[in-house]
CSV table of N, CA and C in Angstrom, one decimal:
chain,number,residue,atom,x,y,z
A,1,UNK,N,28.3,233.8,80.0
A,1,UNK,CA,28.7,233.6,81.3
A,1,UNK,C,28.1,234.6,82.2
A,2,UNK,N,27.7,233.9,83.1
A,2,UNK,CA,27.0,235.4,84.2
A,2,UNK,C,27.9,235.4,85.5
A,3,UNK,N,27.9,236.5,86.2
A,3,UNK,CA,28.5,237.0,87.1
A,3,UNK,C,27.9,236.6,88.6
A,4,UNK,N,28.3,236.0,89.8
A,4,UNK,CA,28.4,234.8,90.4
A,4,UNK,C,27.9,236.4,91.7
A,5,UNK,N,26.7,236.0,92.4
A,5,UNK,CA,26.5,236.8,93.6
A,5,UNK,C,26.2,236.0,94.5
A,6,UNK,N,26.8,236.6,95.4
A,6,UNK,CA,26.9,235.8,97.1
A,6,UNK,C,25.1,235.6,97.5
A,7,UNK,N,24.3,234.9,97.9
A,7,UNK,CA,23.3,235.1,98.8
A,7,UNK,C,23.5,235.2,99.9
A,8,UNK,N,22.7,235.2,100.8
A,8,UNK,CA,22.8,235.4,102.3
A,8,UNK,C,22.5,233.5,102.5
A,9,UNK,N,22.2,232.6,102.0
A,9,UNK,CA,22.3,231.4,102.4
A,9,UNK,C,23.4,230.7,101.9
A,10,UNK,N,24.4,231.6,100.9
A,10,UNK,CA,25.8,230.8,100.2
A,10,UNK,C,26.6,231.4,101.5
A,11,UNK,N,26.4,232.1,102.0
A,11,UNK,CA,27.6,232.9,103.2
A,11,UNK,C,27.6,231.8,104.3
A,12,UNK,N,28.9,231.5,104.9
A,12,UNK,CA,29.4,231.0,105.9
A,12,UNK,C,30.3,231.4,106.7
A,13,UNK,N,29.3,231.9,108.2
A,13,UNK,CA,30.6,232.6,108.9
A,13,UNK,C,31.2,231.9,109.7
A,14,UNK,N,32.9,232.4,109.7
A,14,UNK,CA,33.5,231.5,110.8
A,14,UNK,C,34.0,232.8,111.9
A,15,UNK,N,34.3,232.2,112.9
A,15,UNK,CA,34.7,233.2,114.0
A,15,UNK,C,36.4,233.0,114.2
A,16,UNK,N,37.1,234.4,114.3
A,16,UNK,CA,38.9,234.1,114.0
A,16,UNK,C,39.3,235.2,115.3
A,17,UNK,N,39.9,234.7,115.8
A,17,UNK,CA,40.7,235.4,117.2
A,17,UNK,C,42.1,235.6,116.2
A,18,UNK,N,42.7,236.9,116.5
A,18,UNK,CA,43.8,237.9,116.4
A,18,UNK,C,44.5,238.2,117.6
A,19,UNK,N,46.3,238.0,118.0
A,19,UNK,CA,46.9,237.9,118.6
A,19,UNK,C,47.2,239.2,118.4
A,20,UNK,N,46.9,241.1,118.8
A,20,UNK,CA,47.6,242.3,118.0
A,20,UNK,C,49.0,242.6,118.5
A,21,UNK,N,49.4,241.2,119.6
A,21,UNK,CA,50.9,241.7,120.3
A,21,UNK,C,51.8,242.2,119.3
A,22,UNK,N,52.4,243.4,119.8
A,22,UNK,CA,53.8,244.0,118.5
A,22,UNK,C,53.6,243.8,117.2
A,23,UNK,N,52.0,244.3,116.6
A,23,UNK,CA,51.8,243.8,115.3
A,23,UNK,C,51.4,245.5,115.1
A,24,UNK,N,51.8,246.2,113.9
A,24,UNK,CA,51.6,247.2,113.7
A,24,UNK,C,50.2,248.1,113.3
A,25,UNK,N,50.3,249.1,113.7
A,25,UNK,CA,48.5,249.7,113.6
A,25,UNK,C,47.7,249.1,112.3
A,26,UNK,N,48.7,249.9,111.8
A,26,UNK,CA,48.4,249.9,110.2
A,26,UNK,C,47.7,248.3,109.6
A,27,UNK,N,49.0,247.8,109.9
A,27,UNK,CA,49.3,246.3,108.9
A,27,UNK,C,48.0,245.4,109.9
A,28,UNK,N,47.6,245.6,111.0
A,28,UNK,CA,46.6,245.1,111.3
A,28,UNK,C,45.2,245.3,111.2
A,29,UNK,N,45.5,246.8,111.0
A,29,UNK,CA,43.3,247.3,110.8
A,29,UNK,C,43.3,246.8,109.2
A,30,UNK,N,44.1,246.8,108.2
A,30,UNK,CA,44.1,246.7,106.8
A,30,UNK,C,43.4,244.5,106.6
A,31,UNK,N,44.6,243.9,107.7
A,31,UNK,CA,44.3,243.1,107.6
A,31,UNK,C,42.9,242.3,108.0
A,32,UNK,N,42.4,242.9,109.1
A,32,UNK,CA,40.9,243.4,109.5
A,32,UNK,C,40.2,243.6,108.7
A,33,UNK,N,40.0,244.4,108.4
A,33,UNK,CA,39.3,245.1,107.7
A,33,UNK,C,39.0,244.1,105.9
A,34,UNK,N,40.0,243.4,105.6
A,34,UNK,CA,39.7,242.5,104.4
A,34,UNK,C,38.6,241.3,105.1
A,35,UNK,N,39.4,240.9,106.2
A,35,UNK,CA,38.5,239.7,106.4
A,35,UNK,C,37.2,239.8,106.6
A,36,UNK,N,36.9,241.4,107.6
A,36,UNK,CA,35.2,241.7,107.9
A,36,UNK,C,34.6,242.1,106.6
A,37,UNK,N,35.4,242.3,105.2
A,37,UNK,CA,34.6,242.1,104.0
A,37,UNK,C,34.2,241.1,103.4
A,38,UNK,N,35.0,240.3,103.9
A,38,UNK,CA,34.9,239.1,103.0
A,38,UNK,C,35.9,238.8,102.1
A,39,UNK,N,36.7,239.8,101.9
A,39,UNK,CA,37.6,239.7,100.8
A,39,UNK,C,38.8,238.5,100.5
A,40,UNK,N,38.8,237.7,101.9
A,40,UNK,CA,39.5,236.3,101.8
A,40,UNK,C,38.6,235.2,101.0
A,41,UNK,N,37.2,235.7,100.4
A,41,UNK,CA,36.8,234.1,100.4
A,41,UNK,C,36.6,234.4,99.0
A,42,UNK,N,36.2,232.9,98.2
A,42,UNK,CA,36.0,233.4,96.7
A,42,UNK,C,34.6,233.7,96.4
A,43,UNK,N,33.6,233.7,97.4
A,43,UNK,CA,32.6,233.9,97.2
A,43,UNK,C,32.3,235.7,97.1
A,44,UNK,N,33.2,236.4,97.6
A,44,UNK,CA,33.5,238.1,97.8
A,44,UNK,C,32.5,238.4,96.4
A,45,UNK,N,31.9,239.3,97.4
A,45,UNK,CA,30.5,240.3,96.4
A,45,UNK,C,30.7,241.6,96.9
A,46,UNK,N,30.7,242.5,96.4
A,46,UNK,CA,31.2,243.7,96.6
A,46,UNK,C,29.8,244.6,97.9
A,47,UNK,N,29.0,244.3,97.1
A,47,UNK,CA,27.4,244.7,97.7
A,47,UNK,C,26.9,244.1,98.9
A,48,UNK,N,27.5,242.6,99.2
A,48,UNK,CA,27.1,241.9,100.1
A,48,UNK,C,28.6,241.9,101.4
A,49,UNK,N,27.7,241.7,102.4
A,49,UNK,CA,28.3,241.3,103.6
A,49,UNK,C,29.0,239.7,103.8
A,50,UNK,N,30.3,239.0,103.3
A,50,UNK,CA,30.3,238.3,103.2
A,50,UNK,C,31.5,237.7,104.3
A,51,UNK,N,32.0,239.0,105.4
A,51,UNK,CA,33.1,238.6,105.7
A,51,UNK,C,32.9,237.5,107.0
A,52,UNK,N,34.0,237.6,107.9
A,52,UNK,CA,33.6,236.6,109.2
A,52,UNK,C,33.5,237.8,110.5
A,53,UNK,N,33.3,236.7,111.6
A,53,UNK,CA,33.6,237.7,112.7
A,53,UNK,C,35.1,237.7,113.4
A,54,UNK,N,35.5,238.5,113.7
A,54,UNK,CA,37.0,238.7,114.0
A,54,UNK,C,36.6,239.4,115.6
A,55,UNK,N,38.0,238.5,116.5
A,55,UNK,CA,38.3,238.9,118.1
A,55,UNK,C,39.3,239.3,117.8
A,56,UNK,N,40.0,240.6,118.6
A,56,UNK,CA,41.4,241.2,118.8
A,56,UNK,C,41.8,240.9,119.9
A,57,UNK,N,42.8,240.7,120.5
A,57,UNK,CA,43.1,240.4,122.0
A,57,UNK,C,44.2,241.6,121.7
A,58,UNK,N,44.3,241.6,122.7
A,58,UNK,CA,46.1,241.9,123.1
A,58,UNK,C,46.1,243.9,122.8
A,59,UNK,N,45.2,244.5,122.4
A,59,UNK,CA,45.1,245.5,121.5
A,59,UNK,C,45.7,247.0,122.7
A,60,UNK,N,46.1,246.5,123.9
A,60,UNK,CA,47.1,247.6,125.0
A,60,UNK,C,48.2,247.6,124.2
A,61,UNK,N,48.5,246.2,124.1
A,61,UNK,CA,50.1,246.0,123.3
A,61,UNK,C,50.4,246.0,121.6
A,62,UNK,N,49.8,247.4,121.3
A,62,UNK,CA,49.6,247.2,119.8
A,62,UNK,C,50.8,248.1,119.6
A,63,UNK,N,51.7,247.8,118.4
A,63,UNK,CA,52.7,248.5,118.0
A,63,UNK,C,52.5,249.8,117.5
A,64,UNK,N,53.1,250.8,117.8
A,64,UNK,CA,52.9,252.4,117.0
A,64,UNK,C,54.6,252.5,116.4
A,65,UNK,N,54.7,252.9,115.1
A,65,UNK,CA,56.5,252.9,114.5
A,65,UNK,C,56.4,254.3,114.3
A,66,UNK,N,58.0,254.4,114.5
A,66,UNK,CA,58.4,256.1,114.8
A,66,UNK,C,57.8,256.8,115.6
A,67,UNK,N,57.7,257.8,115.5
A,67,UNK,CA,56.7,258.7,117.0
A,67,UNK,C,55.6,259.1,116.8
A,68,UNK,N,55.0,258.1,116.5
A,68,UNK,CA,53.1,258.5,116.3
A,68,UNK,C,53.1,258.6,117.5
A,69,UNK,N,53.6,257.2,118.2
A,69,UNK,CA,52.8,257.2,120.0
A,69,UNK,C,52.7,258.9,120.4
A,70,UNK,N,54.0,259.9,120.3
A,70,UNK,CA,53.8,260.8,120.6
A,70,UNK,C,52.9,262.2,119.6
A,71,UNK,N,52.7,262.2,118.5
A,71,UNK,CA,52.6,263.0,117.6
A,71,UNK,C,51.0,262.6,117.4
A,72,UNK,N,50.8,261.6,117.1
A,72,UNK,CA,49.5,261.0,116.0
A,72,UNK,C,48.3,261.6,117.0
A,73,UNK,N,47.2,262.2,116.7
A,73,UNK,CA,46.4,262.8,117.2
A,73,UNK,C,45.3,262.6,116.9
A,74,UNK,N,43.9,262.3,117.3
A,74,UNK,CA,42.5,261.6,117.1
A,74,UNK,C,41.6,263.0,117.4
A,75,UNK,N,40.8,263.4,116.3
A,75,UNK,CA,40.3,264.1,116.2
A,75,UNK,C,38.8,264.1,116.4
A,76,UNK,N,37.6,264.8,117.3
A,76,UNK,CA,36.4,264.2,117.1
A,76,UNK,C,35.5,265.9,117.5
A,77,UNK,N,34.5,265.9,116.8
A,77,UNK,CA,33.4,267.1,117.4
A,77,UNK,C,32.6,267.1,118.3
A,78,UNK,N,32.3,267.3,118.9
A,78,UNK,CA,31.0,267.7,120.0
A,78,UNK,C,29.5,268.0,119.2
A,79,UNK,N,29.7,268.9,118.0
A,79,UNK,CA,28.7,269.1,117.5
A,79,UNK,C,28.1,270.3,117.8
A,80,UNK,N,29.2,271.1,118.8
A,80,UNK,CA,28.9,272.6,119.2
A,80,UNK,C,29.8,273.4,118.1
A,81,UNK,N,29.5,274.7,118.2
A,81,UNK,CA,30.1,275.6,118.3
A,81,UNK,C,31.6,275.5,118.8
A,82,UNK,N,32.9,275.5,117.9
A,82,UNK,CA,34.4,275.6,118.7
A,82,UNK,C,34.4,274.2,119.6
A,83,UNK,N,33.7,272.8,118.8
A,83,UNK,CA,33.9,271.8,119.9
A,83,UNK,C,34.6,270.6,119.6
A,84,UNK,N,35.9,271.0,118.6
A,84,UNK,CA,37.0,270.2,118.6
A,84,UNK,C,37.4,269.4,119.4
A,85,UNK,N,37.3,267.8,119.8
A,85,UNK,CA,38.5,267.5,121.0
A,85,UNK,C,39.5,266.9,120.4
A,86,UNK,N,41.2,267.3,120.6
A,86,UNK,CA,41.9,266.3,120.4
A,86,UNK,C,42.5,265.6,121.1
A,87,UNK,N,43.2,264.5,120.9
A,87,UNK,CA,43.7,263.2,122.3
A,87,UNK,C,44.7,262.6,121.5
A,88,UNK,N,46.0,262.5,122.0
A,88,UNK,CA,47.2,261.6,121.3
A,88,UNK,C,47.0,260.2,121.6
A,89,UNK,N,47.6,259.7,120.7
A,89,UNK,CA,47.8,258.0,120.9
A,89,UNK,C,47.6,257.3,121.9
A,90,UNK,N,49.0,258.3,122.5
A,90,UNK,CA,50.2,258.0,124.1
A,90,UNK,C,48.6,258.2,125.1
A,91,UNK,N,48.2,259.1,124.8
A,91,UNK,CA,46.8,259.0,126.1
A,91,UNK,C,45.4,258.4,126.2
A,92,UNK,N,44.9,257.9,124.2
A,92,UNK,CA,44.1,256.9,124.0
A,92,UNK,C,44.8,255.6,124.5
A,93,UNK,N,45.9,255.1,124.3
A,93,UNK,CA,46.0,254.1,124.8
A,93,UNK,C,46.0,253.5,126.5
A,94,UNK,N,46.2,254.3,127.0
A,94,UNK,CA,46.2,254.7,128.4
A,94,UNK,C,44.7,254.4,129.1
A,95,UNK,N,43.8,255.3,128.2
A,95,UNK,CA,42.5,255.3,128.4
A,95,UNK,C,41.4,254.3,127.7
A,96,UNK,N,41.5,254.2,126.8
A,96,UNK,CA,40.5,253.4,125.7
A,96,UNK,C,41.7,252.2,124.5
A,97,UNK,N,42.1,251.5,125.5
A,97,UNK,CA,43.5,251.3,124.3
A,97,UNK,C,42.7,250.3,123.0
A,98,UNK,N,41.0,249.9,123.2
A,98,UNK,CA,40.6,249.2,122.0
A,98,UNK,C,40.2,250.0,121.2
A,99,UNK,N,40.0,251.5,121.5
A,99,UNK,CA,39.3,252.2,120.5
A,99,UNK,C,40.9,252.4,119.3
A,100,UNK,N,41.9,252.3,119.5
A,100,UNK,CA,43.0,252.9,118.5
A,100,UNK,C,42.9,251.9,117.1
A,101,UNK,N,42.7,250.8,117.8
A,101,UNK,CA,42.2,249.5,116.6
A,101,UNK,C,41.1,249.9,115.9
A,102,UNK,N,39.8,250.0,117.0
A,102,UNK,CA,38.5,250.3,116.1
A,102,UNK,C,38.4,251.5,115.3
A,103,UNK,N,39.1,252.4,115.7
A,103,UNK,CA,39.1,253.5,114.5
A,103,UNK,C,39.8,253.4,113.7
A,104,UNK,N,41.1,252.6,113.3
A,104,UNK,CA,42.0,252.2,112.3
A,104,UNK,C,40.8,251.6,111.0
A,105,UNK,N,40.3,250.1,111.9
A,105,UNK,CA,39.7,249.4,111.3
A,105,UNK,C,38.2,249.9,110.5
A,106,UNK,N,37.5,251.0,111.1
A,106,UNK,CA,36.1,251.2,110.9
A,106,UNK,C,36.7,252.5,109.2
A,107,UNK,N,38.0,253.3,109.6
A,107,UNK,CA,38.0,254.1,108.3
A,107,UNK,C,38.4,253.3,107.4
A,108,UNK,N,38.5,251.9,107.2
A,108,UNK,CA,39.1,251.0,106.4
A,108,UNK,C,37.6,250.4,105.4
A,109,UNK,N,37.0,250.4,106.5
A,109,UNK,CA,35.3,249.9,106.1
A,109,UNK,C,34.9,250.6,104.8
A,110,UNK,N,33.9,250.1,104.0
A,110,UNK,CA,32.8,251.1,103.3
A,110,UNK,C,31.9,252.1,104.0
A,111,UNK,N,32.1,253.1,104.1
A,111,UNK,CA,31.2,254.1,104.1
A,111,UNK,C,29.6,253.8,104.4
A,112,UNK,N,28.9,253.9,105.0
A,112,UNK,CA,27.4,253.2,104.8
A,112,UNK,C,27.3,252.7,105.8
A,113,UNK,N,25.3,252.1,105.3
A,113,UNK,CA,24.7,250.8,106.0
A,113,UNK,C,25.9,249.6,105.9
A,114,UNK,N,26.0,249.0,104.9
A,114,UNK,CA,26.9,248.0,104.6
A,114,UNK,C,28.3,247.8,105.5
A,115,UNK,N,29.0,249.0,105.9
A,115,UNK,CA,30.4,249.6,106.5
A,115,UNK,C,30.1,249.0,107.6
A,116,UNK,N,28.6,249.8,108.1
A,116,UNK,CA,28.0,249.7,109.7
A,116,UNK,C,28.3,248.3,110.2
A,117,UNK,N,27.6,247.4,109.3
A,117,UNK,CA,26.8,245.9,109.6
A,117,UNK,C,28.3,245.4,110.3
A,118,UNK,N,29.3,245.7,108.8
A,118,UNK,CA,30.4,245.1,108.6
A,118,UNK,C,31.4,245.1,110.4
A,119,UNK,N,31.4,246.8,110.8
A,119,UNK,CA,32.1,246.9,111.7
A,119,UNK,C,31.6,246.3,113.2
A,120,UNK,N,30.4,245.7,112.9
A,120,UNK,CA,29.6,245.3,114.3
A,120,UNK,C,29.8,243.8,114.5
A,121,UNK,N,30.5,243.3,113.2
A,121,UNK,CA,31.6,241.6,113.7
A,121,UNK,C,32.7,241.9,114.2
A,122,UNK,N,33.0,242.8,114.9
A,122,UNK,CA,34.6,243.0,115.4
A,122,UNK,C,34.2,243.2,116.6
A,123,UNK,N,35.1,242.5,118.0
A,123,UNK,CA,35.2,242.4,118.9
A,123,UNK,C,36.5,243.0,119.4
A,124,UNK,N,37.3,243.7,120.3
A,124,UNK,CA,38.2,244.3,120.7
A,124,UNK,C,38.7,243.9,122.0
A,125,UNK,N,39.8,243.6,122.9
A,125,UNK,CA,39.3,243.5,124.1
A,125,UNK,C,41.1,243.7,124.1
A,126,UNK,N,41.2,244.2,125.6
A,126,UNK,CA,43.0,245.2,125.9
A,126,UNK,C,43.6,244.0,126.2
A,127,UNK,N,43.2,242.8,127.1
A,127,UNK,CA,44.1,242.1,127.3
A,127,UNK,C,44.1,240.4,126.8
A,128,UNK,N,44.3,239.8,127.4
A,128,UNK,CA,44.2,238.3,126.9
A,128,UNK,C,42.6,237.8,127.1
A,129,UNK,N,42.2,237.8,127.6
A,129,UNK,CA,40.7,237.1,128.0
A,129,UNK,C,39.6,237.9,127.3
A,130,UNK,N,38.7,237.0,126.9
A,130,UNK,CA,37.8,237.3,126.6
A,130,UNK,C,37.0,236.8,126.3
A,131,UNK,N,35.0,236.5,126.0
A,131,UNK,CA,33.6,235.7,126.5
A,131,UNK,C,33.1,235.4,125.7
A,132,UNK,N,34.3,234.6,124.4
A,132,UNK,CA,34.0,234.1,123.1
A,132,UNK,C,34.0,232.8,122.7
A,133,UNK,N,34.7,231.9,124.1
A,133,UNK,CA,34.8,231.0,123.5
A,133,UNK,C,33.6,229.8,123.4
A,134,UNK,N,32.3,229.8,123.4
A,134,UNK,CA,30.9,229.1,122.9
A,134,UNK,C,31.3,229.5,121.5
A,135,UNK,N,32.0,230.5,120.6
A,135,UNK,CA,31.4,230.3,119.4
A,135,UNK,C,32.6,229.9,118.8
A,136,UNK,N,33.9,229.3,119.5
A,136,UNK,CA,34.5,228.3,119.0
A,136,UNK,C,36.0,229.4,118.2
A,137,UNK,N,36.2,230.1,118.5
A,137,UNK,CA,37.1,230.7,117.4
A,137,UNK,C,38.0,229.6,116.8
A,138,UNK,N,38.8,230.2,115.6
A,138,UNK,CA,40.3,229.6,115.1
A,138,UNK,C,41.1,230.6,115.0
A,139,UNK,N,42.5,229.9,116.0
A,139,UNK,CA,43.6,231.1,115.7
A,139,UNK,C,44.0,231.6,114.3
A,140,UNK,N,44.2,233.2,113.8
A,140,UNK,CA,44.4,233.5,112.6
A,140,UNK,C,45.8,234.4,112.9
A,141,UNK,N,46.5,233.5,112.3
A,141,UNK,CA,47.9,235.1,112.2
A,141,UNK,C,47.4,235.5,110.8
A,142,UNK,N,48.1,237.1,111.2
A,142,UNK,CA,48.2,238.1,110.3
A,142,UNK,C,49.4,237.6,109.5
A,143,UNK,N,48.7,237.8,107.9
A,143,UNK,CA,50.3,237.5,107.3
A,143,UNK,C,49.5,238.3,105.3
A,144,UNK,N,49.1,239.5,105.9
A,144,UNK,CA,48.7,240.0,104.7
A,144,UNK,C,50.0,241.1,104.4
């Protein structure tokens, strides 16, 4: 029996819009993060890119439990000398509220070229609207 690998002409992508209203950080980048692998379909190859493209809407109104909103802190360097910056939740959301998703989702990823490709089918957007609909999405609730 041989062991079954995905080609790039067996892959079929579909396009899935995400509702993130009152849906938890966590429980949503995890769920993310399976589908932009591929890991819903049975064709899943570990090596290959097999997932879909995924829209987030709603991602202002994303749930934080217990007091991260205030506590949880994002860490990033400049690349200097002492060039630490850090930023709470409570003020990323305020400012960049799609980036709290994309960084959940992207440390979820593989590491790598492969990670990269993966994280560049995710679209993010703070509120309801957004300039996807030519590629047709399907509503997907989260229910991982």
């Amino acid at each position: 029996m041989r062991t079954y690998t995905a080609k790039e002409d067996d892959i079929k992508r579909d396009w899935l819009i995400i509702d993130a209203k009152n849906i938890p950080i966590g429980r949503l980048a995890s769920c993310v993060a399976s589908i932009l692998r591929g890991k819903n379909k049975t064709i899943f190859t570990p090596h290959v890119d097999t997932g879909d493209a995924v829209i987030i809407i709603n991602a202002a109104e994303v749930k934080a439990t217990g007091k991260k909103e205030m506590t949880k802190t994002y860490h990033r360097h400049t690349g200097f000398p002492g060039g630490i910056k850090s930023i709470t939740l409570e003020k990323l959301r305020e400012t960049h509220p799609e980036r709290i998703i994309q960084l959940a989702v992207k440390n979820m990823l593989p590491k790598g070229p492969l990670g990269r490709k993966m994280a560049k089918k995710l679209w993010i957007y703070a509120g309801s609207e957004h300039p996807h609909q030519a590629q047709q999405p399907k509503e997907h609730i989260i229910n991982c």
